[in-house]
């Protein structure tokens, strides 16, 4: 097996993620993971553009032209919004400034990266969410007879139940769950804020079955992540996006409205918020429920739908998690990408 040689970029990236961002900048775990995702996307793009491997990318390969091509690919090929594109650019700005201090010999090239402008014209996109028949159809496409299917069903049921951010769900450890009455989960949100969220009894039962049947033995089981892939390592945001896209595409044959929507993991958070609002839950409670920084963030859901009067929370999705009878996941890349994935 060929052994990869450490590059200057690889060594700098290790210091960037392990020392600079958490210690010197004091950035939260969520922000660091967002920066990590940006670097994963960029490294893959740069490797493809240079017809090389990820491990062969070095500091000299980071320049304004390549970053510009990368940003264009995010919008054109991945369909990212201007806001997402600008967030990726902000991460690259921070990394370029760090590289200047590490490799001043590349200052001229890296300064051009830092001066790349943010794109104007970012607009608040319509809130995409799922109606109840669409939720049922998506969940019905999950084959609960397989271990992966049981995990996926528990994963998306919990996301619908809590409205949590996808990374909050993926960071859940078994010790964060209370699966006896009153059932609840402890979520670690942005800014290292912690909040408790109630869950339905059938959601708790799904999670208990998942832990009992699919988790490998461990010396410290309470610290294990709840959602693991088929290799026993934590599921990733990219994996969740892939799985959701697969089930939405399958359900679109029955619920044709799904084909007209751009559904991604954050859409499940929107779905919970909209249905809580329709059920008559007040804005302040929803804001605390979702872990928003303020009421202004939550108010966009009030503008997203005019049908505000339905049933209370316990009646929002009464039949979604049916007692149906009891797929593959994107694998971790090796080398540098594998290391970034495991941060």
Short mmCIF file of C-alpha atoms in Angstrom, two decimals:
data_model
loop_
_atom_site.label_atom_id
_atom_site.label_comp_id
_atom_site.label_asym_id
_atom_site.label_seq_id
_atom_site.Cartn_x
_atom_site.Cartn_y
_atom_site.Cartn_z
CA UNK A 1 0.00 0.00 0.00
CA UNK A 2 1.43 3.36 -1.07
CA UNK A 3 2.15 5.75 1.78
CA UNK A 4 1.13 9.38 1.25
CA UNK A 5 3.76 12.03 1.91
CA UNK A 6 2.70 14.93 4.09
CA UNK A 7 2.51 18.21 2.16
CA UNK A 8 2.94 21.76 3.41
CA UNK A 9 -0.77 22.26 2.84
CA UNK A 10 -1.64 19.17 4.85
CA UNK A 11 0.50 20.27 7.78
CA UNK A 12 -0.93 23.79 7.69
CA UNK A 13 -4.48 22.45 7.47
CA UNK A 14 -3.90 20.33 10.57
CA UNK A 15 -2.78 23.41 12.51
CA UNK A 16 -5.66 25.44 11.08
CA UNK A 17 -8.32 23.03 12.33
CA UNK A 18 -6.66 21.78 15.50
CA UNK A 19 -5.09 24.98 16.85
CA UNK A 20 -5.99 28.18 15.00
CA UNK A 21 -9.78 27.92 14.73
CA UNK A 22 -10.61 26.38 18.15
CA UNK A 23 -7.86 27.90 20.31
CA UNK A 24 -6.83 31.23 18.78
CA UNK A 25 -10.11 32.19 17.16
CA UNK A 26 -12.38 30.44 19.66
CA UNK A 27 -14.77 29.27 16.96
CA UNK A 28 -17.56 26.87 17.83
CA UNK A 29 -17.56 23.23 16.81
CA UNK A 30 -20.36 23.91 14.32
CA UNK A 31 -18.39 26.68 12.60
CA UNK A 32 -15.30 24.49 12.42
CA UNK A 33 -17.33 21.72 10.81
CA UNK A 34 -18.71 24.19 8.28
CA UNK A 35 -15.16 25.25 7.41
CA UNK A 36 -14.20 21.59 7.18
CA UNK A 37 -17.01 20.93 4.70
CA UNK A 38 -15.80 23.85 2.59
CA UNK A 39 -12.28 22.42 2.51
CA UNK A 40 -13.56 18.96 1.56
CA UNK A 41 -15.47 20.44 -1.38
CA UNK A 42 -12.55 22.61 -2.46
CA UNK A 43 -9.97 19.81 -2.26
CA UNK A 44 -12.14 17.55 -4.39
CA UNK A 45 -12.66 20.34 -6.92
CA UNK A 46 -8.95 21.22 -7.03
CA UNK A 47 -7.96 17.57 -7.46
CA UNK A 48 -10.36 17.20 -10.39
CA UNK A 49 -9.20 20.45 -11.99
CA UNK A 50 -5.51 19.50 -11.72
CA UNK A 51 -6.11 15.85 -12.70
CA UNK A 52 -4.39 14.79 -9.50
CA UNK A 53 -5.26 13.37 -6.11
CA UNK A 54 -6.43 15.24 -3.05
CA UNK A 55 -3.19 14.39 -1.27
CA UNK A 56 -1.15 16.01 -4.05
CA UNK A 57 -2.80 19.44 -3.62
CA UNK A 58 -0.37 21.93 -2.07
CA UNK A 59 -0.28 25.60 -1.09
CA UNK A 60 0.84 26.58 -4.60
CA UNK A 61 -2.44 25.20 -5.97
CA UNK A 62 -4.52 27.72 -4.01
CA UNK A 63 -4.98 30.85 -6.08
CA UNK A 64 -7.70 33.36 -6.90
CA UNK A 65 -8.53 31.85 -10.30
CA UNK A 66 -9.05 28.38 -8.86
CA UNK A 67 -11.13 29.69 -5.97
CA UNK A 68 -13.23 31.64 -8.49
CA UNK A 69 -13.80 28.50 -10.56
CA UNK A 70 -14.68 26.63 -7.36
CA UNK A 71 -17.29 29.22 -6.37
CA UNK A 72 -18.82 29.10 -9.84
CA UNK A 73 -19.06 25.31 -9.66
CA UNK A 74 -20.90 25.58 -6.34
CA UNK A 75 -23.61 27.67 -7.98
CA UNK A 76 -23.76 25.96 -11.37
CA UNK A 77 -23.06 22.31 -10.61
CA UNK A 78 -24.23 21.97 -7.01
CA UNK A 79 -27.05 24.49 -7.28
CA UNK A 80 -25.94 26.39 -4.17
CA UNK A 81 -27.47 29.76 -3.39
CA UNK A 82 -25.49 32.99 -3.38
CA UNK A 83 -25.63 32.97 0.42
CA UNK A 84 -24.06 29.50 0.54
CA UNK A 85 -21.46 30.54 -2.03
CA UNK A 86 -20.53 33.55 0.10
CA UNK A 87 -20.29 31.40 3.23
CA UNK A 88 -17.83 29.09 1.43
CA UNK A 89 -15.83 32.12 0.29
CA UNK A 90 -15.68 33.44 3.86
CA UNK A 91 -14.13 30.14 4.95
CA UNK A 92 -11.57 30.34 2.13
CA UNK A 93 -10.74 33.94 3.11
CA UNK A 94 -10.00 32.82 6.67
CA UNK A 95 -7.87 29.93 5.48
CA UNK A 96 -5.94 32.12 3.03
CA UNK A 97 -5.14 34.65 5.77
CA UNK A 98 -3.89 31.81 7.95
CA UNK A 99 -1.74 30.46 5.11
CA UNK A 100 -0.14 33.87 4.61
CA UNK A 101 1.19 33.72 8.16
CA UNK A 102 2.37 30.15 7.63
CA UNK A 103 3.81 30.57 4.13
CA UNK A 104 4.73 34.21 3.48
CA UNK A 105 6.48 33.14 0.28
CA UNK A 106 2.99 32.77 -1.23
CA UNK A 107 1.73 36.11 0.09
CA UNK A 108 1.17 37.70 -3.33
CA UNK A 109 -0.99 34.81 -4.55
CA UNK A 110 -2.91 34.38 -1.29
CA UNK A 111 -3.62 38.11 -0.95
CA UNK A 112 -5.52 37.90 -4.23
CA UNK A 113 -7.65 35.15 -2.69
CA UNK A 114 -8.41 37.35 0.32
CA UNK A 115 -9.54 40.18 -1.98
CA UNK A 116 -12.07 38.02 -3.84
CA UNK A 117 -15.39 39.86 -3.30
CA UNK A 118 -18.59 38.45 -1.94
CA UNK A 119 -21.31 38.19 -4.55
CA UNK A 120 -24.18 40.62 -4.28
CA UNK A 121 -27.76 39.72 -4.98
CA UNK A 122 -28.27 37.12 -2.27
CA UNK A 123 -31.98 36.94 -1.63
CA UNK A 124 -33.98 35.18 1.02
CA UNK A 125 -35.07 32.02 -0.76
CA UNK A 126 -38.62 30.70 -0.29
CA UNK A 127 -38.90 28.36 2.64
CA UNK A 128 -39.07 24.84 1.21
CA UNK A 129 -40.86 22.37 3.45
CA UNK A 130 -42.87 19.17 3.23
CA UNK A 131 -46.60 18.82 3.62
CA UNK A 132 -47.89 15.93 5.69
CA UNK A 133 -48.67 13.61 2.72
CA UNK A 134 -45.14 14.25 1.41
CA UNK A 135 -43.60 13.38 4.78
CA UNK A 136 -45.54 10.13 4.89
CA UNK A 137 -44.50 9.28 1.36
CA UNK A 138 -40.81 9.92 2.04
CA UNK A 139 -40.80 7.82 5.22
CA UNK A 140 -42.77 5.05 3.50
CA UNK A 141 -39.94 4.63 0.98
CA UNK A 142 -37.50 3.55 3.71
CA UNK A 143 -37.07 -0.21 3.89
CA UNK A 144 -37.24 -0.87 7.61
CA UNK A 145 -36.45 -4.55 7.11
CA UNK A 146 -32.76 -3.67 6.74
CA UNK A 147 -30.43 -2.30 9.46
CA UNK A 148 -29.66 0.77 7.34
CA UNK A 149 -33.36 1.33 6.75
CA UNK A 150 -34.15 1.18 10.46
CA UNK A 151 -31.41 3.71 11.12
CA UNK A 152 -32.66 6.01 8.34
CA UNK A 153 -36.24 5.81 9.58
CA UNK A 154 -35.18 6.72 13.12
CA UNK A 155 -32.94 9.51 11.79
CA UNK A 156 -35.56 11.28 9.68
CA UNK A 157 -38.33 10.69 12.22
CA UNK A 158 -36.19 12.41 14.86
CA UNK A 159 -35.42 15.30 12.50
CA UNK A 160 -39.13 15.79 11.77
CA UNK A 161 -39.93 15.52 15.48
CA UNK A 162 -37.34 17.99 16.77
CA UNK A 163 -36.66 20.38 13.88
CA UNK A 164 -33.00 20.16 14.86
CA UNK A 165 -30.17 21.16 12.57
CA UNK A 166 -28.67 18.16 10.82
CA UNK A 167 -25.33 18.54 12.62
CA UNK A 168 -27.10 18.73 15.99
CA UNK A 169 -28.67 15.36 15.21
CA UNK A 170 -25.42 13.83 13.98
CA UNK A 171 -23.60 15.01 17.11
CA UNK A 172 -26.08 13.28 19.41
CA UNK A 173 -24.57 10.80 21.81
CA UNK A 174 -26.51 8.10 23.58
CA UNK A 175 -26.13 10.02 26.85
CA UNK A 176 -28.03 12.93 25.24
CA UNK A 177 -31.19 10.82 24.97
CA UNK A 178 -33.89 10.30 27.58
CA UNK A 179 -36.02 7.46 26.24
CA UNK A 180 -38.36 7.04 29.22
CA UNK A 181 -41.17 9.41 30.12
CA UNK A 182 -40.79 12.34 29.74
CA UNK A 183 -38.92 11.50 26.53
CA UNK A 184 -36.50 14.16 25.35
CA UNK A 185 -33.16 14.86 23.65
CA UNK A 186 -30.39 17.26 24.61
CA UNK A 187 -29.22 19.25 21.59
CA UNK A 188 -25.96 21.15 21.33
CA UNK A 189 -26.62 24.11 19.04
CA UNK A 190 -24.83 27.11 17.62
CA UNK A 191 -22.69 29.10 20.00
CA UNK A 192 -22.35 25.99 22.20
CA UNK A 193 -25.88 26.54 23.46
CA UNK A 194 -27.66 23.52 24.89
CA UNK A 195 -31.41 23.02 24.77
CA UNK A 196 -33.83 20.21 25.58
CA UNK A 197 -36.42 19.10 23.06
CA UNK A 198 -39.34 16.75 23.76
CA UNK A 199 -39.85 13.76 21.51
CA UNK A 200 -42.81 11.50 20.89
CA UNK A 201 -42.95 8.11 22.56
CA UNK A 202 -42.77 6.28 19.23
CA UNK A 203 -39.67 8.31 18.31
CA UNK A 204 -38.08 7.23 21.59
CA UNK A 205 -38.98 3.62 20.81
CA UNK A 206 -37.32 3.86 17.39
CA UNK A 207 -34.16 5.24 18.98
CA UNK A 208 -34.13 2.56 21.68
CA UNK A 209 -34.44 -0.19 19.08
CA UNK A 210 -31.66 1.43 17.05
CA UNK A 211 -29.30 1.51 20.02
CA UNK A 212 -30.15 -2.02 21.12
CA UNK A 213 -29.69 -3.66 17.73
CA UNK A 214 -27.26 -1.64 15.63
CA UNK A 215 -24.61 -0.24 17.96
CA UNK A 216 -21.33 -2.17 18.30
CA UNK A 217 -20.00 -3.02 21.80
CA UNK A 218 -18.08 -0.18 23.41
CA UNK A 219 -16.14 0.49 26.59
CA UNK A 220 -18.10 3.72 27.00
CA UNK A 221 -21.44 3.22 25.23
CA UNK A 222 -22.99 6.42 26.66
CA UNK A 223 -20.50 8.49 24.64
CA UNK A 224 -21.21 6.72 21.36
CA UNK A 225 -22.83 8.70 18.56
CA UNK A 226 -26.43 7.67 17.96
CA UNK A 227 -26.31 7.60 14.16
CA UNK A 228 -23.52 5.52 12.63
CA UNK A 229 -22.77 4.35 9.12
CA UNK A 230 -22.27 0.74 8.10
CA UNK A 231 -18.64 0.85 9.30
CA UNK A 232 -19.60 1.96 12.79
CA UNK A 233 -18.33 5.53 12.36
CA UNK A 234 -20.50 8.66 12.68
CA UNK A 235 -22.81 9.48 9.80
CA UNK A 236 -21.95 12.73 7.99
CA UNK A 237 -23.96 15.67 6.66
CA UNK A 238 -23.08 14.60 3.13
CA UNK A 239 -24.40 11.14 3.90
CA UNK A 240 -27.67 12.52 5.26
CA UNK A 241 -28.09 14.74 2.20
CA UNK A 242 -27.52 11.76 -0.07
CA UNK A 243 -30.01 9.59 1.82
CA UNK A 244 -32.71 12.26 1.88
CA UNK A 245 -32.29 12.95 -1.83
CA UNK A 246 -32.65 9.23 -2.54
CA UNK A 247 -35.89 8.86 -0.58
CA UNK A 248 -37.36 12.11 -1.92
CA UNK A 249 -36.67 10.99 -5.48
CA UNK A 250 -38.34 7.66 -4.76
CA UNK A 251 -41.38 9.36 -3.21
CA UNK A 252 -41.73 11.85 -6.07
CA UNK A 253 -43.35 9.12 -8.15
CA UNK A 254 -46.34 9.16 -5.78
CA UNK A 255 -46.26 12.74 -4.53
CA UNK A 256 -45.57 14.67 -7.73
CA UNK A 257 -45.23 17.98 -5.84
CA UNK A 258 -41.89 16.75 -4.49
CA UNK A 259 -40.35 16.99 -7.94
CA UNK A 260 -41.01 20.74 -7.90
CA UNK A 261 -39.23 21.32 -4.58
CA UNK A 262 -35.56 21.62 -3.71
CA UNK A 263 -35.48 19.49 -0.57
CA UNK A 264 -32.34 19.24 1.56
CA UNK A 265 -31.76 18.30 5.23
CA UNK A 266 -32.50 21.84 6.45
CA UNK A 267 -35.91 21.55 4.78
CA UNK A 268 -36.88 19.11 7.52
CA UNK A 269 -36.18 21.83 10.08
CA UNK A 270 -38.39 24.20 8.08
CA UNK A 271 -41.07 21.51 7.96
CA UNK A 272 -41.20 21.18 11.75
CA UNK A 273 -41.28 24.96 12.21
CA UNK A 274 -44.10 25.48 9.70
CA UNK A 275 -46.25 22.73 11.17
CA UNK A 276 -45.70 23.94 14.73
CA UNK A 277 -46.81 27.37 13.57
CA UNK A 278 -49.87 25.95 11.84
CA UNK A 279 -50.70 24.04 15.01
CA UNK A 280 -50.99 27.33 16.89
CA UNK A 281 -47.69 27.24 18.77
CA UNK A 282 -46.53 30.80 19.47
CA UNK A 283 -43.48 32.33 17.81
CA UNK A 284 -41.49 32.66 21.05
CA UNK A 285 -41.88 28.97 21.84
CA UNK A 286 -40.90 27.95 18.31
CA UNK A 287 -37.84 30.23 18.52
CA UNK A 288 -36.68 28.50 21.71
CA UNK A 289 -37.63 25.10 20.30
CA UNK A 290 -35.42 25.58 17.24
CA UNK A 291 -32.60 27.33 19.09
CA UNK A 292 -32.86 30.56 17.10
CA UNK A 293 -30.76 33.55 18.11
CA UNK A 294 -33.82 35.82 18.09
CA UNK A 295 -37.47 36.14 17.12
CA UNK A 296 -36.64 37.82 13.81
CA UNK A 297 -35.18 34.58 12.53
CA UNK A 298 -38.35 32.69 13.43
CA UNK A 299 -40.68 35.29 11.95
CA UNK A 300 -39.92 34.18 8.39
CA UNK A 301 -41.97 31.06 9.06
CA UNK A 302 -44.94 33.24 9.88
CA UNK A 303 -44.66 34.69 6.37
CA UNK A 304 -44.17 31.29 4.74
CA UNK A 305 -47.73 30.01 5.06
CA UNK A 306 -51.12 31.60 5.80
CA UNK A 307 -52.84 28.47 7.07
CA UNK A 308 -52.01 28.92 10.76
CA UNK A 309 -54.83 27.05 12.46
CA UNK A 310 -54.60 23.31 12.78
CA UNK A 311 -54.10 20.86 15.58
CA UNK A 312 -51.69 20.97 18.51
CA UNK A 313 -48.19 19.47 18.45
CA UNK A 314 -49.22 15.94 19.36
CA UNK A 315 -51.55 15.97 16.36
CA UNK A 316 -49.16 17.44 13.81
CA UNK A 317 -47.94 14.13 12.35
CA UNK A 318 -50.07 11.53 14.15
CA UNK A 319 -49.70 8.82 11.51
CA UNK A 320 -46.35 9.65 9.98
CA UNK A 321 -44.36 7.10 11.97
CA UNK A 322 -46.51 4.12 11.21
CA UNK A 323 -45.86 0.66 12.56
CA UNK A 324 -44.72 -0.57 9.16
CA UNK A 325 -42.97 -3.92 9.00
CA UNK A 326 -39.84 -4.10 10.08
CA UNK A 327 -28.90 2.13 0.38
CA UNK A 328 -25.87 2.67 0.67
CA UNK A 329 -23.97 5.54 2.31
CA UNK A 330 -21.18 7.58 0.82
CA UNK A 331 -17.91 6.15 2.15
CA UNK A 332 -15.22 8.17 3.84
CA UNK A 333 -12.34 9.09 1.55
CA UNK A 334 -8.90 8.07 2.66
CA UNK A 335 -5.97 10.35 3.33
CA UNK A 336 -6.63 14.04 3.82
CA UNK A 337 -10.38 13.85 3.15
CA UNK A 338 -10.73 11.00 5.60
CA UNK A 339 -8.91 13.02 8.25
CA UNK A 340 -11.16 16.05 7.63
CA UNK A 341 -14.26 13.86 7.84
CA UNK A 342 -13.24 12.62 11.27
CA UNK A 343 -12.66 16.08 12.78
#
